[in-house]
C-alpha cells in the first residue's frame, strides 16, 4: 500500500452533495471563456425532482435548448419511476405485483438486476419494504424489532424478480416491492448527457442531488473540478477535489440521511444481509465512471461491502470504475487510477491493481 499526501488549490468545485438555495425552477445565462478566447454562452436551470434538488448547466449556442430538454427528461423519468406517484409504472407494479413497463424501465431494471447479481446483492432494488419499515421513505423513523426486520428481510431478494424484456413486463415475488432510487439518478444523468451529445453540445454538467455527471471538459478545455465532501462535516468542507472529464462522480455516505434514537445514529444505507444500517466501517464511497448508472449503484454496493471487499471488487472490475473509500477511523483509500486526479491535504492510501 502506498501513502500519499498532497496540497491543493480549490479553484472551482461542485460538491459531492449539492443543495440548491432555491425552491423554484430558474434559468440563467452568462458567458465563459473558451480555449480560443471565444465566449461560450452558459445556461443553467434548477429543479426539485426525484426527492432532491438538481441543477443542469450547458454551454454553447444550443445550451438553453439542451438544458430545457434535460429538465423535461428528468420530469418524464420521475413520472415513470416515482414510488410516491400512484400512476407511475413502479407504483403500479408495487401495488399489483406485476405490470407492463416502458423501454427505459426495462433498461434500468436490467442494470439493477445485473448489479445485484455481480455484487452478491449488496445492491438491491427490492429493499423498499425495509426502507419503509425504518421510516426512510416517509420520515416516520423507528428502530424496528428483530421480528419485524426478519419478516421484511425475506422480501429483499432480487432473484425473485422476473424481467420479461420481449413482452415488456415485470413480475415481483409475492409481497415484494421495488424502488429504483439507488440507481435512477445515475441513469438519468447519463441519459441527459447522451441527449446533449446528440444535440451537438460538447460541454455541460448535470448535478442530481450529489450525483454529478460532466459532459466533455469545461469550455476552456480544462478538466472539471468536482469536490468530494468530507463525511459528516456540517460546515460543508471538502475532503478533496477530483479533476475529471466525460464521466460521472457519485458519492454515497451514511451522513446523508439518518436519525438518532437513544443516543445511537441510524443511517439509510441498509445491509441487505442483516436488514439494518450497514456497519461496514465505511462512512463514504465515491465512484468515478463513464457509466453514470453503474456509478450510482456501485456507490451503495461498495459502501455495504466494506473496504476490503470493495477493493477486491474494484480489482476485478477496474476497467469500469475508480473509487475513493473513506473509513470511520479517517483512513482514505484511493484506487490507483485516481492518484493523479484527486487533490487533497489529507493522507491517502493507494489501492493498486494486480
Short mmCIF file of C-alpha atoms in Angstrom, two decimals:
data_model
loop_
_atom_site.label_atom_id
_atom_site.label_comp_id
_atom_site.label_asym_id
_atom_site.label_seq_id
_atom_site.Cartn_x
_atom_site.Cartn_y
_atom_site.Cartn_z
CA UNK A 1 0.00 0.00 0.00
CA UNK A 2 1.35 3.41 -0.98
CA UNK A 3 0.85 6.52 1.17
CA UNK A 4 0.47 9.97 -0.40
CA UNK A 5 -0.28 13.43 0.96
CA UNK A 6 -0.89 16.39 -1.34
CA UNK A 7 -1.62 20.10 -1.19
CA UNK A 8 -4.30 21.50 -3.43
CA UNK A 9 -5.87 24.73 -4.59
CA UNK A 10 -9.63 24.63 -5.00
CA UNK A 11 -10.39 26.96 -7.88
CA UNK A 12 -13.88 25.64 -8.53
CA UNK A 13 -15.83 22.74 -7.15
CA UNK A 14 -19.23 21.17 -7.30
CA UNK A 15 -19.58 19.23 -4.07
CA UNK A 16 -20.42 15.56 -3.67
CA UNK A 17 -23.69 16.70 -2.12
CA UNK A 18 -25.13 19.88 -3.61
CA UNK A 19 -28.03 21.79 -2.08
CA UNK A 20 -29.56 24.48 -4.24
CA UNK A 21 -30.58 27.63 -2.43
CA UNK A 22 -33.83 27.91 -4.35
CA UNK A 23 -37.22 26.25 -4.22
CA UNK A 24 -38.30 27.07 -7.75
CA UNK A 25 -37.14 26.48 -11.29
CA UNK A 26 -34.76 29.13 -12.57
CA UNK A 27 -32.94 29.82 -15.81
CA UNK A 28 -29.84 31.94 -16.17
CA UNK A 29 -27.34 32.68 -18.90
CA UNK A 30 -23.81 34.05 -18.86
CA UNK A 31 -20.58 33.66 -20.78
CA UNK A 32 -17.44 31.63 -20.18
CA UNK A 33 -14.12 31.91 -21.97
CA UNK A 34 -13.23 29.05 -24.26
CA UNK A 35 -9.74 27.89 -25.15
CA UNK A 36 -9.65 30.04 -28.28
CA UNK A 37 -10.88 33.09 -26.32
CA UNK A 38 -14.34 32.83 -27.87
CA UNK A 39 -17.04 33.23 -25.26
CA UNK A 40 -19.32 30.23 -24.76
CA UNK A 41 -22.79 31.06 -23.52
CA UNK A 42 -23.66 29.29 -20.27
CA UNK A 43 -27.20 28.21 -19.41
CA UNK A 44 -28.22 26.84 -16.02
CA UNK A 45 -31.52 25.65 -14.63
CA UNK A 46 -32.53 24.12 -11.31
CA UNK A 47 -35.46 21.93 -10.35
CA UNK A 48 -36.71 19.81 -7.46
CA UNK A 49 -37.38 16.25 -8.60
CA UNK A 50 -36.68 12.66 -7.53
CA UNK A 51 -36.85 13.93 -3.96
CA UNK A 52 -33.79 16.17 -4.33
CA UNK A 53 -32.55 19.46 -5.75
CA UNK A 54 -30.98 19.29 -9.19
CA UNK A 55 -29.15 21.65 -11.48
CA UNK A 56 -28.18 21.46 -15.14
CA UNK A 57 -25.59 23.60 -16.93
CA UNK A 58 -24.77 23.51 -20.63
CA UNK A 59 -22.58 25.72 -22.83
CA UNK A 60 -22.75 26.91 -26.41
CA UNK A 61 -25.35 28.03 -28.92
CA UNK A 62 -27.64 25.11 -28.06
CA UNK A 63 -27.11 25.36 -24.31
CA UNK A 64 -30.52 26.77 -23.47
CA UNK A 65 -32.31 24.23 -25.64
CA UNK A 66 -30.21 21.42 -24.13
CA UNK A 67 -30.94 22.41 -20.53
CA UNK A 68 -34.67 22.60 -21.19
CA UNK A 69 -34.55 19.17 -22.86
CA UNK A 70 -32.72 17.81 -19.82
CA UNK A 71 -35.32 19.19 -17.41
CA UNK A 72 -38.10 17.65 -19.48
CA UNK A 73 -36.33 14.29 -19.37
CA UNK A 74 -35.94 14.47 -15.60
CA UNK A 75 -39.65 15.17 -15.18
CA UNK A 76 -40.58 12.37 -17.59
CA UNK A 77 -38.42 9.74 -15.89
CA UNK A 78 -39.51 10.87 -12.42
CA UNK A 79 -43.11 10.37 -13.51
CA UNK A 80 -42.32 6.82 -14.58
CA UNK A 81 -40.28 5.71 -11.58
CA UNK A 82 -41.52 7.65 -8.54
CA UNK A 83 -42.84 5.32 -5.83
CA UNK A 84 -44.83 8.26 -4.46
CA UNK A 85 -46.84 8.91 -7.64
CA UNK A 86 -49.66 6.39 -7.75
CA UNK A 87 -49.82 6.39 -11.55
CA UNK A 88 -46.12 5.73 -12.10
CA UNK A 89 -45.03 2.39 -13.53
CA UNK A 90 -43.19 1.45 -10.34
CA UNK A 91 -46.05 2.43 -8.02
CA UNK A 92 -48.49 0.33 -10.06
CA UNK A 93 -46.18 -2.67 -10.03
CA UNK A 94 -45.67 -2.33 -6.27
CA UNK A 95 -49.43 -2.36 -5.86
CA UNK A 96 -50.24 -5.16 -8.30
CA UNK A 97 -47.08 -7.24 -8.09
CA UNK A 98 -46.59 -7.10 -11.84
CA UNK A 99 -47.23 -4.92 -14.85
CA UNK A 100 -46.13 -3.59 -18.19
CA UNK A 101 -43.05 -1.39 -18.27
CA UNK A 102 -41.51 1.02 -20.76
CA UNK A 103 -38.22 0.61 -22.59
CA UNK A 104 -36.46 2.93 -20.14
CA UNK A 105 -37.69 0.95 -17.16
CA UNK A 106 -36.56 -2.26 -18.81
CA UNK A 107 -33.08 -0.76 -19.24
CA UNK A 108 -32.71 0.46 -15.66
CA UNK A 109 -34.21 -2.70 -14.12
CA UNK A 110 -31.92 -4.87 -16.22
CA UNK A 111 -28.91 -2.88 -14.96
CA UNK A 112 -30.16 -3.09 -11.38
CA UNK A 113 -30.53 -6.86 -11.57
CA UNK A 114 -27.04 -7.20 -13.08
CA UNK A 115 -25.58 -5.10 -10.27
CA UNK A 116 -27.42 -7.12 -7.65
CA UNK A 117 -26.05 -10.35 -9.08
CA UNK A 118 -22.50 -9.04 -9.53
CA UNK A 119 -22.27 -7.55 -6.02
CA UNK A 120 -23.73 -10.57 -4.20
CA UNK A 121 -26.86 -8.50 -3.57
CA UNK A 122 -25.07 -5.67 -1.76
CA UNK A 123 -27.19 -3.60 -4.13
CA UNK A 124 -30.88 -4.48 -4.26
CA UNK A 125 -33.86 -2.77 -5.87
CA UNK A 126 -36.25 -4.84 -3.69
CA UNK A 127 -35.00 -3.21 -0.48
CA UNK A 128 -38.04 -0.89 -0.42
CA UNK A 129 -40.03 -2.80 2.29
CA UNK A 130 -37.06 -2.48 4.64
CA UNK A 131 -36.57 1.20 3.85
CA UNK A 132 -40.26 1.75 4.57
CA UNK A 133 -40.03 -0.22 7.82
CA UNK A 134 -37.22 2.00 9.11
CA UNK A 135 -39.14 5.11 8.05
CA UNK A 136 -36.65 6.34 5.46
CA UNK A 137 -39.36 6.61 2.80
CA UNK A 138 -41.82 8.59 4.92
CA UNK A 139 -39.71 10.36 7.53
CA UNK A 140 -41.52 8.47 10.29
CA UNK A 141 -38.34 6.98 11.67
CA UNK A 142 -38.27 3.99 14.01
CA UNK A 143 -35.95 1.21 15.11
CA UNK A 144 -37.82 -1.99 14.17
CA UNK A 145 -37.84 -5.13 16.25
CA UNK A 146 -35.80 -8.15 15.18
CA UNK A 147 -39.03 -9.92 14.25
CA UNK A 148 -40.14 -7.04 12.02
CA UNK A 149 -36.77 -6.92 10.30
CA UNK A 150 -36.77 -10.68 9.73
CA UNK A 151 -40.22 -10.51 8.15
CA UNK A 152 -39.31 -7.73 5.73
CA UNK A 153 -35.86 -9.13 5.01
CA UNK A 154 -37.45 -12.19 3.44
CA UNK A 155 -38.88 -9.89 0.75
CA UNK A 156 -35.48 -8.44 -0.19
CA UNK A 157 -34.43 -10.85 -2.92
CA UNK A 158 -33.81 -9.64 -6.45
CA UNK A 159 -33.60 -13.22 -7.72
CA UNK A 160 -37.39 -13.43 -7.36
CA UNK A 161 -37.87 -10.60 -9.87
CA UNK A 162 -38.79 -11.72 -13.39
CA UNK A 163 -37.97 -9.31 -16.20
CA UNK A 164 -39.67 -10.18 -19.49
CA UNK A 165 -37.86 -7.91 -21.94
CA UNK A 166 -39.56 -9.32 -25.02
CA UNK A 167 -43.07 -8.56 -23.80
CA UNK A 168 -42.18 -5.52 -21.69
CA UNK A 169 -43.38 -6.96 -18.38
CA UNK A 170 -42.04 -7.14 -14.84
CA UNK A 171 -43.14 -9.58 -12.13
CA UNK A 172 -42.20 -9.27 -8.47
CA UNK A 173 -42.08 -12.06 -5.93
CA UNK A 174 -45.01 -12.48 -3.56
CA UNK A 175 -45.28 -9.42 -1.31
CA UNK A 176 -42.25 -7.70 -2.80
CA UNK A 177 -41.95 -4.01 -3.60
CA UNK A 178 -39.22 -2.19 -5.50
CA UNK A 179 -37.55 1.21 -5.60
CA UNK A 180 -35.12 2.34 -8.30
CA UNK A 181 -33.90 5.28 -6.20
CA UNK A 182 -30.48 3.72 -5.76
CA UNK A 183 -29.79 3.79 -9.49
CA UNK A 184 -32.33 6.11 -11.13
CA UNK A 185 -30.41 9.38 -10.81
CA UNK A 186 -27.30 7.84 -12.34
CA UNK A 187 -29.34 6.55 -15.27
CA UNK A 188 -30.96 9.97 -15.63
CA UNK A 189 -27.69 11.91 -15.69
CA UNK A 190 -26.28 9.50 -18.27
CA UNK A 191 -29.40 9.90 -20.39
CA UNK A 192 -29.21 13.70 -20.27
CA UNK A 193 -25.57 13.80 -21.37
CA UNK A 194 -26.45 11.40 -24.19
CA UNK A 195 -29.22 13.74 -25.33
CA UNK A 196 -26.81 16.67 -25.17
CA UNK A 197 -24.24 14.89 -27.32
CA UNK A 198 -26.91 14.18 -29.92
CA UNK A 199 -27.79 17.89 -29.89
CA UNK A 200 -24.17 18.85 -30.51
CA UNK A 201 -23.43 20.14 -27.01
CA UNK A 202 -19.82 19.41 -26.05
CA UNK A 203 -19.57 20.89 -22.55
CA UNK A 204 -22.01 20.65 -19.64
CA UNK A 205 -22.70 19.41 -16.15
CA UNK A 206 -25.63 17.55 -14.59
CA UNK A 207 -25.90 17.62 -10.80
CA UNK A 208 -28.71 15.48 -9.43
CA UNK A 209 -28.57 15.82 -5.68
CA UNK A 210 -24.97 14.75 -5.26
CA UNK A 211 -24.81 12.70 -8.44
CA UNK A 212 -22.58 14.71 -10.76
CA UNK A 213 -22.01 13.84 -14.40
CA UNK A 214 -19.98 16.03 -16.72
CA UNK A 215 -20.02 16.14 -20.50
CA UNK A 216 -16.65 16.68 -22.12
CA UNK A 217 -14.40 19.22 -20.46
CA UNK A 218 -15.04 22.81 -19.37
CA UNK A 219 -15.42 25.40 -22.17
CA UNK A 220 -11.76 26.41 -21.76
CA UNK A 221 -10.79 22.74 -22.38
CA UNK A 222 -9.63 22.23 -18.79
CA UNK A 223 -10.91 19.42 -16.54
CA UNK A 224 -13.94 19.87 -14.36
CA UNK A 225 -13.18 20.22 -10.66
CA UNK A 226 -15.53 18.09 -8.56
CA UNK A 227 -15.40 18.44 -4.81
CA UNK A 228 -15.76 15.34 -2.65
CA UNK A 229 -17.48 16.17 0.62
CA UNK A 230 -15.80 15.39 3.90
CA UNK A 231 -18.09 12.81 5.56
CA UNK A 232 -20.25 14.28 8.27
CA UNK A 233 -18.69 17.75 8.09
CA UNK A 234 -21.57 20.10 8.90
CA UNK A 235 -19.72 23.11 7.51
CA UNK A 236 -19.53 21.54 4.07
CA UNK A 237 -15.75 21.27 3.93
CA UNK A 238 -14.26 19.23 1.13
CA UNK A 239 -12.21 16.08 1.54
CA UNK A 240 -10.54 16.89 -1.76
CA UNK A 241 -11.09 17.71 -5.41
CA UNK A 242 -11.24 15.45 -8.44
CA UNK A 243 -10.13 16.64 -11.88
CA UNK A 244 -12.27 14.82 -14.44
CA UNK A 245 -13.93 14.98 -17.83
CA UNK A 246 -16.66 12.99 -19.57
CA UNK A 247 -17.66 10.90 -16.56
CA UNK A 248 -19.88 10.61 -13.51
CA UNK A 249 -18.76 11.28 -9.93
CA UNK A 250 -21.21 9.87 -7.41
CA UNK A 251 -20.87 9.74 -3.63
CA UNK A 252 -22.86 7.79 -1.05
CA UNK A 253 -22.47 8.29 2.68
CA UNK A 254 -24.18 7.38 5.90
CA UNK A 255 -24.22 11.07 6.85
CA UNK A 256 -26.71 11.95 4.07
CA UNK A 257 -29.92 10.61 5.63
CA UNK A 258 -30.12 9.39 9.20
CA UNK A 259 -31.94 9.65 12.50
CA UNK A 260 -30.94 9.27 16.13
CA UNK A 261 -32.65 7.26 18.82
CA UNK A 262 -31.47 6.56 22.36
CA UNK A 263 -28.13 8.13 21.56
CA UNK A 264 -27.45 5.95 18.52
CA UNK A 265 -27.37 7.04 14.88
CA UNK A 266 -29.11 5.01 12.18
CA UNK A 267 -28.34 5.84 8.54
CA UNK A 268 -30.27 4.95 5.39
CA UNK A 269 -27.81 2.62 3.65
CA UNK A 270 -29.17 -0.76 4.68
CA UNK A 271 -27.23 -4.01 4.59
CA UNK A 272 -29.43 -6.46 2.69
CA UNK A 273 -27.86 -9.35 4.61
CA UNK A 274 -28.94 -8.06 8.03
CA UNK A 275 -31.78 -5.63 7.30
CA UNK A 276 -30.07 -2.97 9.42
CA UNK A 277 -27.94 0.09 8.59
CA UNK A 278 -24.61 -1.05 7.16
CA UNK A 279 -21.77 -1.36 9.65
CA UNK A 280 -19.07 -1.99 7.07
CA UNK A 281 -16.68 0.53 8.59
CA UNK A 282 -17.07 2.99 5.71
CA UNK A 283 -18.52 6.47 6.02
CA UNK A 284 -18.27 7.50 2.37
CA UNK A 285 -17.82 5.91 -1.06
CA UNK A 286 -17.19 7.91 -4.23
CA UNK A 287 -17.37 6.23 -7.63
CA UNK A 288 -15.88 7.70 -10.81
CA UNK A 289 -17.04 6.07 -14.04
CA UNK A 290 -18.04 6.87 -17.60
CA UNK A 291 -21.23 4.92 -16.84
CA UNK A 292 -23.44 7.04 -14.57
CA UNK A 293 -25.89 4.20 -13.93
CA UNK A 294 -23.12 1.88 -12.81
CA UNK A 295 -21.56 4.57 -10.63
CA UNK A 296 -24.85 5.20 -8.84
CA UNK A 297 -25.46 1.57 -7.97
CA UNK A 298 -21.86 0.84 -7.02
CA UNK A 299 -21.66 3.76 -4.60
CA UNK A 300 -24.22 1.94 -2.46
CA UNK A 301 -22.95 -1.58 -3.07
CA UNK A 302 -19.34 -0.83 -2.17
CA UNK A 303 -20.46 1.04 0.96
CA UNK A 304 -22.24 -2.12 2.13
CA UNK A 305 -19.29 -4.35 1.18
CA UNK A 306 -16.75 -2.50 3.30
CA UNK A 307 -13.22 -1.51 2.35
CA UNK A 308 -11.59 -4.91 1.81
CA UNK A 309 -14.38 -6.40 -0.31
CA UNK A 310 -14.83 -3.12 -2.17
CA UNK A 311 -11.13 -3.04 -3.04
CA UNK A 312 -11.26 -6.66 -4.19
CA UNK A 313 -14.31 -5.89 -6.32
CA UNK A 314 -12.52 -2.94 -7.93
CA UNK A 315 -9.52 -5.12 -8.80
CA UNK A 316 -11.84 -7.43 -10.75
CA UNK A 317 -13.67 -4.55 -12.48
CA UNK A 318 -11.05 -1.78 -12.58
CA UNK A 319 -11.67 -1.11 -16.26
CA UNK A 320 -15.18 0.08 -15.39
CA UNK A 321 -14.66 2.49 -12.49
CA UNK A 322 -12.39 4.08 -9.89
CA UNK A 323 -13.25 4.73 -6.26
CA UNK A 324 -12.46 6.69 -3.10
CA UNK A 325 -13.26 4.88 0.16
CA UNK A 326 -13.37 6.71 3.50
CA UNK A 327 -13.40 4.70 6.72
CA UNK A 328 -14.81 5.70 10.10
CA UNK A 329 -11.30 5.98 11.54
CA UNK A 330 -10.50 8.62 8.93
CA UNK A 331 -8.39 6.45 6.62
CA UNK A 332 -8.82 7.34 2.94
CA UNK A 333 -8.25 4.76 0.21
CA UNK A 334 -7.97 5.83 -3.43
CA UNK A 335 -7.66 3.47 -6.40
CA UNK A 336 -4.53 3.98 -8.47
CA UNK A 337 -6.39 5.40 -11.47
CA UNK A 338 -7.27 8.48 -9.40
CA UNK A 339 -3.96 9.13 -7.66
CA UNK A 340 -3.04 11.89 -10.13
CA UNK A 341 -6.60 13.24 -10.36
CA UNK A 342 -7.51 13.57 -6.67
CA UNK A 343 -6.05 16.55 -4.83
CA UNK A 344 -6.30 16.61 -1.06
CA UNK A 345 -4.49 17.81 2.04
CA UNK A 346 -5.30 14.52 3.74
CA UNK A 347 -3.06 11.49 3.84
CA UNK A 348 -4.31 8.83 1.45
CA UNK A 349 -3.57 5.17 0.77
CA UNK A 350 -3.42 3.96 -2.82
CA UNK A 351 -5.19 0.74 -3.76
CA UNK A 352 -3.12 -0.82 -6.51
CA UNK A 353 -4.39 -3.23 -9.12
CA UNK A 354 -2.90 -6.64 -9.67
#
